[in-house]
Amino acid sequence: MMSAAETRPRNELIDARLVAFLPRLRRFCHGLAGNADQGDDLLQAAFERALSRIDQWQVGTNLENWVFRLASNINIDGARARRVRGVPVDIDEAYDLSGDDEVDRLEQRSELDAVRAALARLPVELRDVMAAVVLEEKSYRETADMLDIPIGTVMSRMSRARQFIESHVHRNPDARRSA
Amino acid sequence: MTISDDQIAALLHGGLSDAEASRVKAMIEADPQATRRLGEMQRLDALIRKAIPLEPKLPPELMARLGLDKAQVAKSGVADNVIDLASARAARATAAQAPAAQFRSATTQRWLRTAQAAAVIGIAVIGLQFMPSLQRPNANPGFRTLSDAPVATAGANAIVMFAPGIDAGEARSLIGATGARVIGVPSSTGVWQIGIDPARRDAVLSALRTKPQIAMAEAIDGAGR
């Protein structure tokens, strides 16, 4: 076991762990970004940041959770920057569930499509919890630890995320499954 | 007593103590509507996972963006660009004065420098030192960071790591098909030590690197290049 005084050299074993972790990180980034293309951009940013800041990872702590948190922070920072620049972001459109039902009905042919559309419009502040709990199948406590937020916040955001996705799916008549 | 969506969701996502979970489970079992609601939540979670599936391998173009292009490494001429220990130490001392610039520069070159350094640094333990790690003034080439990293075993002159999802049987078959032999057992981090005829090592490692099942294949004793 390394002592606290030992520096954090990035060696082959840590790099190997990061490489082995990439598929899960990629899926998590897709969940954060809302689509695959932006998810891969986020993956690249997170991977490069992890490599360049590996000194900041504390030995004995969960390396993967540290990288997940980096990705989440990059995503949130990007969303804030877009708001500052006045770029329309999902958070302004996401709760507008009226007005484009006709278009959505044409575009969404299945429940799965409806879920994908909902995920793309999910407010950014709910995405990291959704990705951690549903995609990574972490418990509320594990998610709270990973994202460094209170467990009550995890529960609240997960509840809102679920309501958002369900309402988006249920309002699409083509996506509703028969009882 | 009516059971709420939050309670059902908490049960689903491990948000309850054992006692609370038992109580909520009993309530759900006694309430058909709650049972149906639990099923709906599980189904929605499954749909979300299906909408964003876990793909075990990254596409080659994405690997290249991350600087993990095996073809690039193979074409880098690593075997022709030998670095001796003294140069590696000098590079570490120099780079320590500007580590940020080194880290920010050419991520795509990181793996190339890694392989170059590994080719000549004859370390006893399995700890291929990537160039960026050598640049830290306190880095010890022989120091193992993870306590369970295996010591290089006699006869092993290369290491291999596999992409996620490859089981041990397939791993052994892949290695055996090249004429190489597995030495010992893989480490807990998935590093396999293998022994290759020194005269064929470069060719075998190059062939392994072209396989999608292989995440890394590198020499570890610096000999034969």
Tab-separated table of C-alpha atoms in Angstrom:
chain	number	residue	atom	x	y	z
A	1	MET	CA	0.000	0.000	0.000
A	2	MET	CA	1.402	3.369	-0.992
A	3	SER	CA	2.004	5.955	1.687
A	4	ALA	CA	0.377	9.338	1.470
A	5	ALA	CA	3.742	10.905	0.864
A	6	GLU	CA	4.325	9.007	-2.359
A	7	THR	CA	3.645	10.934	-5.524
A	8	ARG	CA	1.173	9.700	-8.028
A	9	PRO	CA	3.221	8.546	-11.013
A	10	ARG	CA	1.108	7.484	-13.954
A	11	ASN	CA	2.444	4.136	-14.983
A	12	GLU	CA	1.454	1.364	-17.290
A	13	LEU	CA	-1.006	-0.133	-14.851
A	14	ILE	CA	-2.986	3.037	-14.393
A	15	ASP	CA	-2.966	3.716	-18.109
A	16	ALA	CA	-4.187	0.181	-18.667
A	17	ARG	CA	-7.022	0.757	-16.228
A	18	LEU	CA	-7.985	3.933	-18.029
A	19	VAL	CA	-7.980	2.193	-21.399
A	20	ALA	CA	-10.027	-0.722	-20.080
A	21	PHE	CA	-12.488	1.760	-18.623
A	22	LEU	CA	-13.068	3.633	-21.894
A	23	PRO	CA	-16.220	1.766	-23.062
A	24	ARG	CA	-18.025	2.537	-19.807
A	25	LEU	CA	-16.764	6.098	-19.835
A	26	ARG	CA	-17.952	6.488	-23.414
A	27	ARG	CA	-21.452	5.361	-22.500
A	28	PHE	CA	-21.483	7.664	-19.473
A	29	CYS	CA	-20.397	10.586	-21.676
A	30	HIS	CA	-23.166	9.801	-24.162
A	31	GLY	CA	-25.603	9.983	-21.284
A	32	LEU	CA	-24.174	13.312	-20.145
A	33	ALA	CA	-24.096	14.883	-23.580
A	34	GLY	CA	-27.456	13.589	-24.781
A	35	ASN	CA	-26.171	12.261	-28.079
A	36	ALA	CA	-23.384	10.095	-29.422
A	37	ASP	CA	-21.386	12.713	-31.333
A	38	GLN	CA	-21.169	15.181	-28.490
A	39	GLY	CA	-20.648	12.261	-26.158
A	40	ASP	CA	-17.511	11.244	-28.018
A	41	ASP	CA	-16.273	14.840	-27.881
A	42	LEU	CA	-16.845	14.806	-24.152
A	43	LEU	CA	-15.097	11.448	-23.885
A	44	GLN	CA	-12.015	12.847	-25.583
A	45	ALA	CA	-11.975	15.888	-23.324
A	46	ALA	CA	-12.427	13.803	-20.205
A	47	PHE	CA	-9.783	11.265	-21.187
A	48	GLU	CA	-7.239	13.949	-21.992
A	49	ARG	CA	-7.980	15.794	-18.784
A	50	ALA	CA	-7.633	12.579	-16.798
A	51	LEU	CA	-4.234	11.921	-18.337
A	52	SER	CA	-3.008	15.445	-17.754
A	53	ARG	CA	-4.306	15.638	-14.178
A	54	ILE	CA	-3.581	12.132	-12.981
A	55	ASP	CA	-1.443	13.693	-10.239
A	56	GLN	CA	-4.661	14.905	-8.677
A	57	TRP	CA	-6.084	11.435	-8.320
A	58	GLN	CA	-5.628	10.183	-4.769
A	59	VAL	CA	-4.189	6.708	-4.456
A	60	GLY	CA	-6.605	4.348	-2.815
A	61	THR	CA	-9.661	6.131	-4.126
A	62	ASN	CA	-11.751	4.952	-7.026
A	63	LEU	CA	-10.011	5.922	-10.253
A	64	GLU	CA	-13.071	5.364	-12.414
A	65	ASN	CA	-15.275	7.507	-10.186
A	66	TRP	CA	-12.676	10.270	-10.356
A	67	VAL	CA	-12.811	10.192	-14.154
A	68	PHE	CA	-16.621	10.073	-14.151
A	69	ARG	CA	-16.594	13.209	-12.032
A	70	LEU	CA	-14.161	14.917	-14.393
A	71	ALA	CA	-16.483	14.166	-17.298
A	72	SER	CA	-19.496	15.466	-15.407
A	73	ASN	CA	-17.699	18.688	-14.491
A	74	ILE	CA	-16.563	19.264	-18.063
A	75	ASN	CA	-20.130	18.761	-19.280
A	76	ILE	CA	-21.579	21.168	-16.739
A	77	ASP	CA	-18.890	23.767	-17.430
A	78	GLY	CA	-19.668	23.504	-21.125
A	79	ALA	CA	-23.372	23.985	-20.525
A	80	ARG	CA	-22.713	27.049	-18.372
A	81	ALA	CA	-20.413	28.502	-21.018
A	82	ARG	CA	-23.089	28.032	-23.655
A	83	ARG	CA	-25.603	29.847	-21.464
A	84	VAL	CA	-23.201	32.731	-20.918
A	85	ARG	CA	-22.677	33.009	-24.657
A	86	GLY	CA	-26.420	33.043	-25.209
A	87	VAL	CA	-26.419	29.794	-27.117
A	88	PRO	CA	-29.770	28.036	-26.764
A	89	VAL	CA	-29.336	25.015	-24.574
A	90	ASP	CA	-31.485	22.069	-23.812
A	91	ILE	CA	-32.472	23.461	-20.440
A	92	ASP	CA	-34.445	26.225	-22.129
A	93	GLU	CA	-36.224	23.854	-24.468
A	94	ALA	CA	-36.496	20.764	-22.384
A	95	TYR	CA	-39.574	21.620	-20.386
A	96	ASP	CA	-41.507	22.869	-23.393
A	97	LEU	CA	-43.554	19.787	-23.999
A	98	SER	CA	-46.162	21.520	-26.111
A	99	GLY	CA	-46.172	22.906	-29.590
A	100	ASP	CA	-44.191	20.313	-31.492
A	101	ASP	CA	-46.106	17.138	-30.776
A	102	GLU	CA	-46.960	16.747	-34.438
A	103	VAL	CA	-43.352	16.846	-35.480
A	104	ASP	CA	-42.361	14.501	-32.715
A	105	ARG	CA	-45.087	12.074	-33.643
A	106	LEU	CA	-43.701	11.880	-37.133
A	107	GLU	CA	-40.122	11.527	-35.980
A	108	GLN	CA	-40.539	9.111	-33.118
A	109	ARG	CA	-41.731	5.770	-34.304
A	110	SER	CA	-41.066	3.730	-31.249
A	111	GLU	CA	-40.843	3.871	-27.519
A	112	LEU	CA	-37.077	3.542	-27.809
A	113	ASP	CA	-36.954	6.532	-30.133
A	114	ALA	CA	-39.039	8.472	-27.638
A	115	VAL	CA	-36.612	7.595	-24.856
A	116	ARG	CA	-33.674	8.686	-27.014
A	117	ALA	CA	-35.392	11.981	-27.780
A	118	ALA	CA	-36.144	12.503	-24.096
A	119	LEU	CA	-32.545	11.804	-23.126
A	120	ALA	CA	-31.361	14.347	-25.682
A	121	ARG	CA	-33.624	16.972	-24.094
A	122	LEU	CA	-33.085	16.025	-20.478
A	123	PRO	CA	-31.915	19.051	-18.477
A	124	VAL	CA	-28.175	18.969	-18.104
A	125	GLU	CA	-28.261	19.090	-14.319
A	126	LEU	CA	-30.170	15.809	-14.244
A	127	ARG	CA	-28.016	13.878	-16.688
A	128	ASP	CA	-25.099	12.915	-14.493
A	129	VAL	CA	-27.350	11.378	-11.860
A	130	MET	CA	-29.384	9.571	-14.512
A	131	ALA	CA	-26.228	8.252	-16.155
A	132	ALA	CA	-24.730	7.097	-12.856
A	133	VAL	CA	-27.879	5.451	-11.485
A	134	VAL	CA	-29.306	3.931	-14.658
A	135	LEU	CA	-26.361	3.414	-17.006
A	136	GLU	CA	-23.720	2.619	-14.403
A	137	GLU	CA	-26.318	1.035	-12.077
A	138	LYS	CA	-24.820	2.717	-9.052
A	139	SER	CA	-26.815	3.008	-5.866
A	140	TYR	CA	-27.911	6.396	-4.602
A	141	ARG	CA	-25.083	6.365	-2.067
A	142	GLU	CA	-22.483	5.365	-4.649
A	143	THR	CA	-23.757	8.094	-6.980
A	144	ALA	CA	-23.633	10.687	-4.218
A	145	ASP	CA	-20.044	9.713	-3.447
A	146	MET	CA	-19.052	9.642	-7.086
A	147	LEU	CA	-20.496	13.062	-7.918
A	148	ASP	CA	-19.742	14.537	-4.513
A	149	ILE	CA	-23.324	15.672	-3.938
A	150	PRO	CA	-25.778	14.952	-1.112
A	151	ILE	CA	-27.753	11.750	-1.380
A	152	GLY	CA	-30.954	13.764	-1.140
A	153	THR	CA	-29.912	15.653	-4.267
A	154	VAL	CA	-29.347	12.339	-6.036
A	155	MET	CA	-32.838	11.153	-5.117
A	156	SER	CA	-34.443	14.427	-6.133
A	157	ARG	CA	-32.667	14.636	-9.471
A	158	MET	CA	-33.329	11.010	-10.279
A	159	SER	CA	-37.000	11.506	-9.532
A	160	ARG	CA	-37.151	14.555	-11.814
A	161	ALA	CA	-35.235	12.769	-14.555
A	162	ARG	CA	-37.599	9.813	-14.447
A	163	GLN	CA	-40.668	12.059	-14.526
A	164	PHE	CA	-39.231	14.002	-17.454
A	165	ILE	CA	-38.434	10.921	-19.522
A	166	GLU	CA	-41.749	9.219	-18.715
A	167	SER	CA	-43.764	12.296	-19.599
A	168	HIS	CA	-41.865	12.653	-22.846
A	169	VAL	CA	-42.516	9.042	-23.743
A	170	HIS	CA	-46.141	8.985	-22.636
A	171	ARG	CA	-47.126	12.100	-24.546
A	172	ASN	CA	-46.217	10.396	-27.805
A	173	PRO	CA	-49.199	8.280	-28.824
A	174	ASP	CA	-47.107	6.129	-31.113
A	175	ALA	CA	-44.697	5.354	-28.315
A	176	ARG	CA	-47.274	4.371	-25.734
A	177	ARG	CA	-47.366	0.677	-25.289
A	178	SER	CA	-50.623	-1.058	-24.868
A	179	ALA	CA	-51.590	-1.886	-21.320
B	1	MET	CA	-50.655	2.841	3.281
B	2	THR	CA	-49.862	4.128	-0.193
B	3	ILE	CA	-46.363	3.565	-1.415
B	4	SER	CA	-44.796	6.440	-3.317
B	5	ASP	CA	-42.806	6.439	-6.543
B	6	ASP	CA	-39.833	7.720	-4.550
B	7	GLN	CA	-39.965	4.701	-2.257
B	8	ILE	CA	-40.244	2.323	-5.187
B	9	ALA	CA	-37.384	4.061	-6.975
B	10	ALA	CA	-35.265	3.988	-3.833
B	11	LEU	CA	-35.798	0.239	-3.571
B	12	LEU	CA	-34.888	-0.158	-7.238
B	13	HIS	CA	-31.702	1.872	-6.915
B	14	GLY	CA	-30.335	0.710	-3.585
B	15	GLY	CA	-31.439	3.744	-1.660
B	16	LEU	CA	-32.910	1.926	1.310
B	17	SER	CA	-31.497	0.205	4.331
B	18	ASP	CA	-32.040	-3.541	4.586
B	19	ALA	CA	-34.921	-3.053	7.004
B	20	GLU	CA	-36.566	-0.379	4.876
B	21	ALA	CA	-36.071	-2.447	1.738
B	22	SER	CA	-37.790	-5.441	3.320
B	23	ARG	CA	-40.694	-3.284	4.393
B	24	VAL	CA	-41.110	-1.653	0.993
B	25	LYS	CA	-40.831	-4.987	-0.804
B	26	ALA	CA	-43.618	-6.379	1.337
B	27	MET	CA	-45.767	-3.345	0.597
B	28	ILE	CA	-45.163	-3.679	-3.142
B	29	GLU	CA	-45.989	-7.355	-3.117
B	30	ALA	CA	-49.276	-6.579	-1.417
B	31	ASP	CA	-50.190	-3.798	-3.825
B	32	PRO	CA	-50.794	-4.695	-7.501
B	33	GLN	CA	-50.560	-1.064	-8.567
B	34	ALA	CA	-47.199	-0.669	-6.835
B	35	THR	CA	-46.032	-3.904	-8.421
B	36	ARG	CA	-47.004	-2.582	-11.828
B	37	ARG	CA	-45.273	0.717	-11.092
B	38	LEU	CA	-42.055	-1.084	-10.143
B	39	GLY	CA	-42.243	-2.991	-13.416
B	40	GLU	CA	-42.704	0.269	-15.330
B	41	MET	CA	-39.630	1.772	-13.685
B	42	GLN	CA	-37.548	-1.297	-14.409
B	43	ARG	CA	-38.724	-1.262	-18.000
B	44	LEU	CA	-37.864	2.418	-18.418
B	45	ASP	CA	-34.394	1.825	-17.006
B	46	ALA	CA	-33.930	-1.034	-19.463
B	47	LEU	CA	-35.027	1.230	-22.329
B	48	ILE	CA	-32.545	3.904	-21.278
B	49	ARG	CA	-29.740	1.331	-21.229
B	50	LYS	CA	-30.868	0.123	-24.631
B	51	ALA	CA	-30.943	3.701	-25.941
B	52	ILE	CA	-27.376	4.210	-24.765
B	53	PRO	CA	-25.842	0.744	-25.006
B	54	LEU	CA	-22.449	-0.293	-23.730
B	55	GLU	CA	-20.266	-1.001	-26.752
B	56	PRO	CA	-17.291	-3.125	-25.698
B	57	LYS	CA	-14.941	-1.711	-28.305
B	58	LEU	CA	-14.259	1.817	-29.422
B	59	PRO	CA	-14.270	2.458	-33.158
B	60	PRO	CA	-10.791	2.902	-34.687
B	61	GLU	CA	-11.390	6.557	-35.488
B	62	LEU	CA	-12.254	7.286	-31.872
B	63	MET	CA	-9.213	5.356	-30.698
B	64	ALA	CA	-7.139	7.547	-32.980
B	65	ARG	CA	-8.690	10.707	-31.524
B	66	LEU	CA	-7.683	9.501	-28.093
B	67	GLY	CA	-4.164	8.813	-29.245
B	68	LEU	CA	-4.659	5.075	-28.986
B	69	ASP	CA	-4.221	4.162	-32.632
B	70	LYS	CA	-2.357	0.842	-32.703
B	71	ALA	CA	-1.422	1.304	-36.323
B	72	GLN	CA	0.244	4.586	-35.466
B	73	VAL	CA	2.256	2.911	-32.775
B	74	ALA	CA	3.214	0.102	-35.106
B	75	LYS	CA	4.302	2.555	-37.785
B	76	SER	CA	6.127	4.821	-35.401
B	77	GLY	CA	9.427	3.136	-35.850
B	78	VAL	CA	9.657	2.496	-32.155
B	79	ALA	CA	12.259	-0.159	-32.749
B	80	ASP	CA	14.471	2.353	-34.513
B	81	ASN	CA	14.293	5.040	-31.889
B	82	VAL	CA	16.063	3.619	-28.932
B	83	ILE	CA	16.437	5.757	-25.829
B	84	ASP	CA	18.982	4.812	-23.226
B	85	LEU	CA	18.472	5.144	-19.530
B	86	ALA	CA	20.715	8.175	-19.223
B	87	SER	CA	18.762	10.007	-21.902
B	88	ALA	CA	15.520	9.064	-20.224
B	89	ARG	CA	16.732	10.513	-16.938
B	90	ALA	CA	17.936	13.652	-18.698
B	91	ALA	CA	14.597	13.997	-20.455
B	92	ARG	CA	12.878	13.630	-17.095
B	93	ALA	CA	15.003	16.349	-15.528
B	94	THR	CA	14.453	18.696	-18.453
B	95	ALA	CA	10.763	18.076	-18.766
B	96	ALA	CA	10.273	18.561	-15.036
B	97	GLN	CA	10.926	22.233	-15.621
B	98	ALA	CA	7.923	22.440	-17.904
B	99	PRO	CA	5.722	19.481	-17.137
B	100	ALA	CA	2.521	21.225	-18.123
B	101	ALA	CA	3.741	21.797	-21.655
B	102	GLN	CA	4.806	18.164	-21.951
B	103	PHE	CA	1.419	16.951	-20.798
B	104	ARG	CA	-0.455	19.319	-23.056
B	105	SER	CA	1.590	18.446	-26.084
B	106	ALA	CA	0.578	15.753	-28.556
B	107	THR	CA	-1.511	13.268	-26.651
B	108	THR	CA	-1.315	11.240	-29.795
B	109	GLN	CA	2.409	10.899	-29.222
B	110	ARG	CA	2.066	9.721	-25.643
B	111	TRP	CA	1.747	6.071	-26.474
B	112	LEU	CA	4.633	6.273	-28.900
B	113	ARG	CA	6.921	7.668	-26.217
B	114	THR	CA	5.615	5.020	-23.867
B	115	ALA	CA	6.661	2.222	-26.143
B	116	GLN	CA	10.022	3.840	-26.806
B	117	ALA	CA	10.816	4.163	-23.135
B	118	ALA	CA	9.656	0.636	-22.438
B	119	ALA	CA	11.924	-0.765	-25.134
B	120	VAL	CA	15.079	0.125	-23.269
B	121	ILE	CA	14.206	0.485	-19.645
B	122	GLY	CA	14.941	-2.921	-18.282
B	123	ILE	CA	12.956	-2.797	-15.144
B	124	ALA	CA	12.440	-5.905	-13.112
B	125	VAL	CA	8.847	-5.242	-12.229
B	126	ILE	CA	6.052	-4.778	-14.679
B	127	GLY	CA	5.879	-1.019	-14.742
B	128	LEU	CA	6.474	0.277	-18.215
B	129	GLN	CA	7.224	3.919	-17.610
B	130	PHE	CA	5.459	6.189	-19.983
B	131	MET	CA	7.484	9.273	-20.771
B	132	PRO	CA	5.194	11.680	-18.941
B	133	SER	CA	5.654	9.705	-15.743
B	134	LEU	CA	9.438	9.793	-16.154
B	135	GLN	CA	9.242	13.537	-16.279
B	136	ARG	CA	8.234	13.818	-12.687
B	137	PRO	CA	11.316	14.395	-10.527
B	138	ASN	CA	10.143	11.934	-7.903
B	139	ALA	CA	9.150	9.166	-10.298
B	140	ASN	CA	10.901	5.907	-9.626
B	141	PRO	CA	11.095	3.737	-12.697
B	142	GLY	CA	11.145	0.652	-10.594
B	143	PHE	CA	8.365	1.665	-8.239
B	144	ARG	CA	5.118	-0.201	-8.436
B	145	THR	CA	2.105	1.913	-7.764
B	146	LEU	CA	-0.410	-0.841	-7.300
B	147	SER	CA	0.516	-3.357	-4.650
B	148	ASP	CA	-0.720	-6.316	-6.652
B	149	ALA	CA	1.351	-5.670	-9.798
B	150	PRO	CA	3.297	-8.813	-10.636
B	151	VAL	CA	7.054	-9.037	-10.812
B	152	ALA	CA	8.393	-9.892	-14.257
B	153	THR	CA	8.758	-13.655	-14.433
B	154	ALA	CA	11.743	-15.422	-15.896
B	155	GLY	CA	11.222	-16.073	-19.603
B	156	ALA	CA	8.735	-13.238	-20.065
B	157	ASN	CA	9.854	-10.674	-22.601
B	158	ALA	CA	6.550	-9.006	-23.451
B	159	ILE	CA	3.235	-8.082	-21.935
B	160	VAL	CA	-0.222	-8.036	-23.433
B	161	MET	CA	-3.511	-6.533	-22.363
B	162	PHE	CA	-6.831	-7.402	-23.902
B	163	ALA	CA	-9.888	-5.344	-24.732
B	164	PRO	CA	-12.818	-5.659	-22.329
B	165	GLY	CA	-14.966	-8.724	-22.815
B	166	ILE	CA	-12.209	-11.133	-23.800
B	167	ASP	CA	-12.184	-14.172	-21.538
B	168	ALA	CA	-9.102	-16.066	-20.431
B	169	GLY	CA	-9.629	-18.905	-22.869
B	170	GLU	CA	-9.800	-16.644	-25.866
B	171	ALA	CA	-6.827	-14.689	-24.561
B	172	ARG	CA	-4.711	-17.829	-24.308
B	173	SER	CA	-5.807	-18.950	-27.774
B	174	LEU	CA	-4.850	-15.623	-29.291
B	175	ILE	CA	-1.438	-15.695	-27.669
B	176	GLY	CA	-0.845	-19.340	-28.520
B	177	ALA	CA	-1.742	-18.778	-32.172
B	178	THR	CA	1.260	-16.478	-32.509
B	179	GLY	CA	3.674	-19.043	-31.187
B	180	ALA	CA	4.147	-17.116	-27.962
B	181	ARG	CA	3.663	-18.752	-24.587
B	182	VAL	CA	1.836	-17.436	-21.535
B	183	ILE	CA	4.023	-17.036	-18.483
B	184	GLY	CA	2.263	-17.425	-15.176
B	185	VAL	CA	-1.199	-15.943	-14.669
B	186	PRO	CA	-2.468	-12.493	-15.579
B	187	SER	CA	-2.290	-9.777	-12.958
B	188	SER	CA	-5.424	-8.472	-11.291
B	189	THR	CA	-5.275	-5.515	-13.647
B	190	GLY	CA	-5.338	-7.767	-16.691
B	191	VAL	CA	-1.644	-7.690	-17.673
B	192	TRP	CA	-0.470	-10.957	-19.274
B	193	GLN	CA	3.224	-11.814	-19.375
B	194	ILE	CA	4.260	-13.768	-22.444
B	195	GLY	CA	7.452	-15.259	-23.791
B	196	ILE	CA	8.297	-14.863	-27.460
B	197	ASP	CA	11.252	-16.159	-29.456
B	198	PRO	CA	13.524	-13.064	-29.382
B	199	ALA	CA	14.164	-13.371	-33.103
B	200	ARG	CA	10.439	-13.091	-33.812
B	201	ARG	CA	9.352	-10.774	-31.019
B	202	ASP	CA	8.920	-7.603	-33.042
B	203	ALA	CA	6.910	-9.403	-35.706
B	204	VAL	CA	4.712	-11.159	-33.136
B	205	LEU	CA	4.015	-7.948	-31.211
B	206	SER	CA	3.221	-6.099	-34.440
B	207	ALA	CA	0.812	-8.868	-35.425
B	208	LEU	CA	-0.873	-8.804	-32.018
B	209	ARG	CA	-1.359	-5.046	-32.166
B	210	THR	CA	-3.411	-5.388	-35.344
B	211	LYS	CA	-5.975	-7.564	-33.592
B	212	PRO	CA	-9.073	-5.780	-32.244
B	213	GLN	CA	-9.005	-7.993	-29.148
B	214	ILE	CA	-5.628	-6.547	-28.126
B	215	ALA	CA	-5.485	-3.290	-26.169
B	216	MET	CA	-1.712	-3.293	-25.729
B	217	ALA	CA	1.253	-5.467	-26.673
B	218	GLU	CA	4.710	-4.307	-25.682
B	219	ALA	CA	8.190	-5.618	-25.045
B	220	ILE	CA	9.416	-5.367	-21.484
B	221	ASP	CA	13.087	-6.136	-21.435
B	222	GLY	CA	14.343	-3.895	-24.199
B	223	ALA	CA	16.265	-6.690	-25.771
B	224	GLY	CA	16.090	-7.744	-29.362
B	225	ARG	CA	15.263	-4.296	-30.799
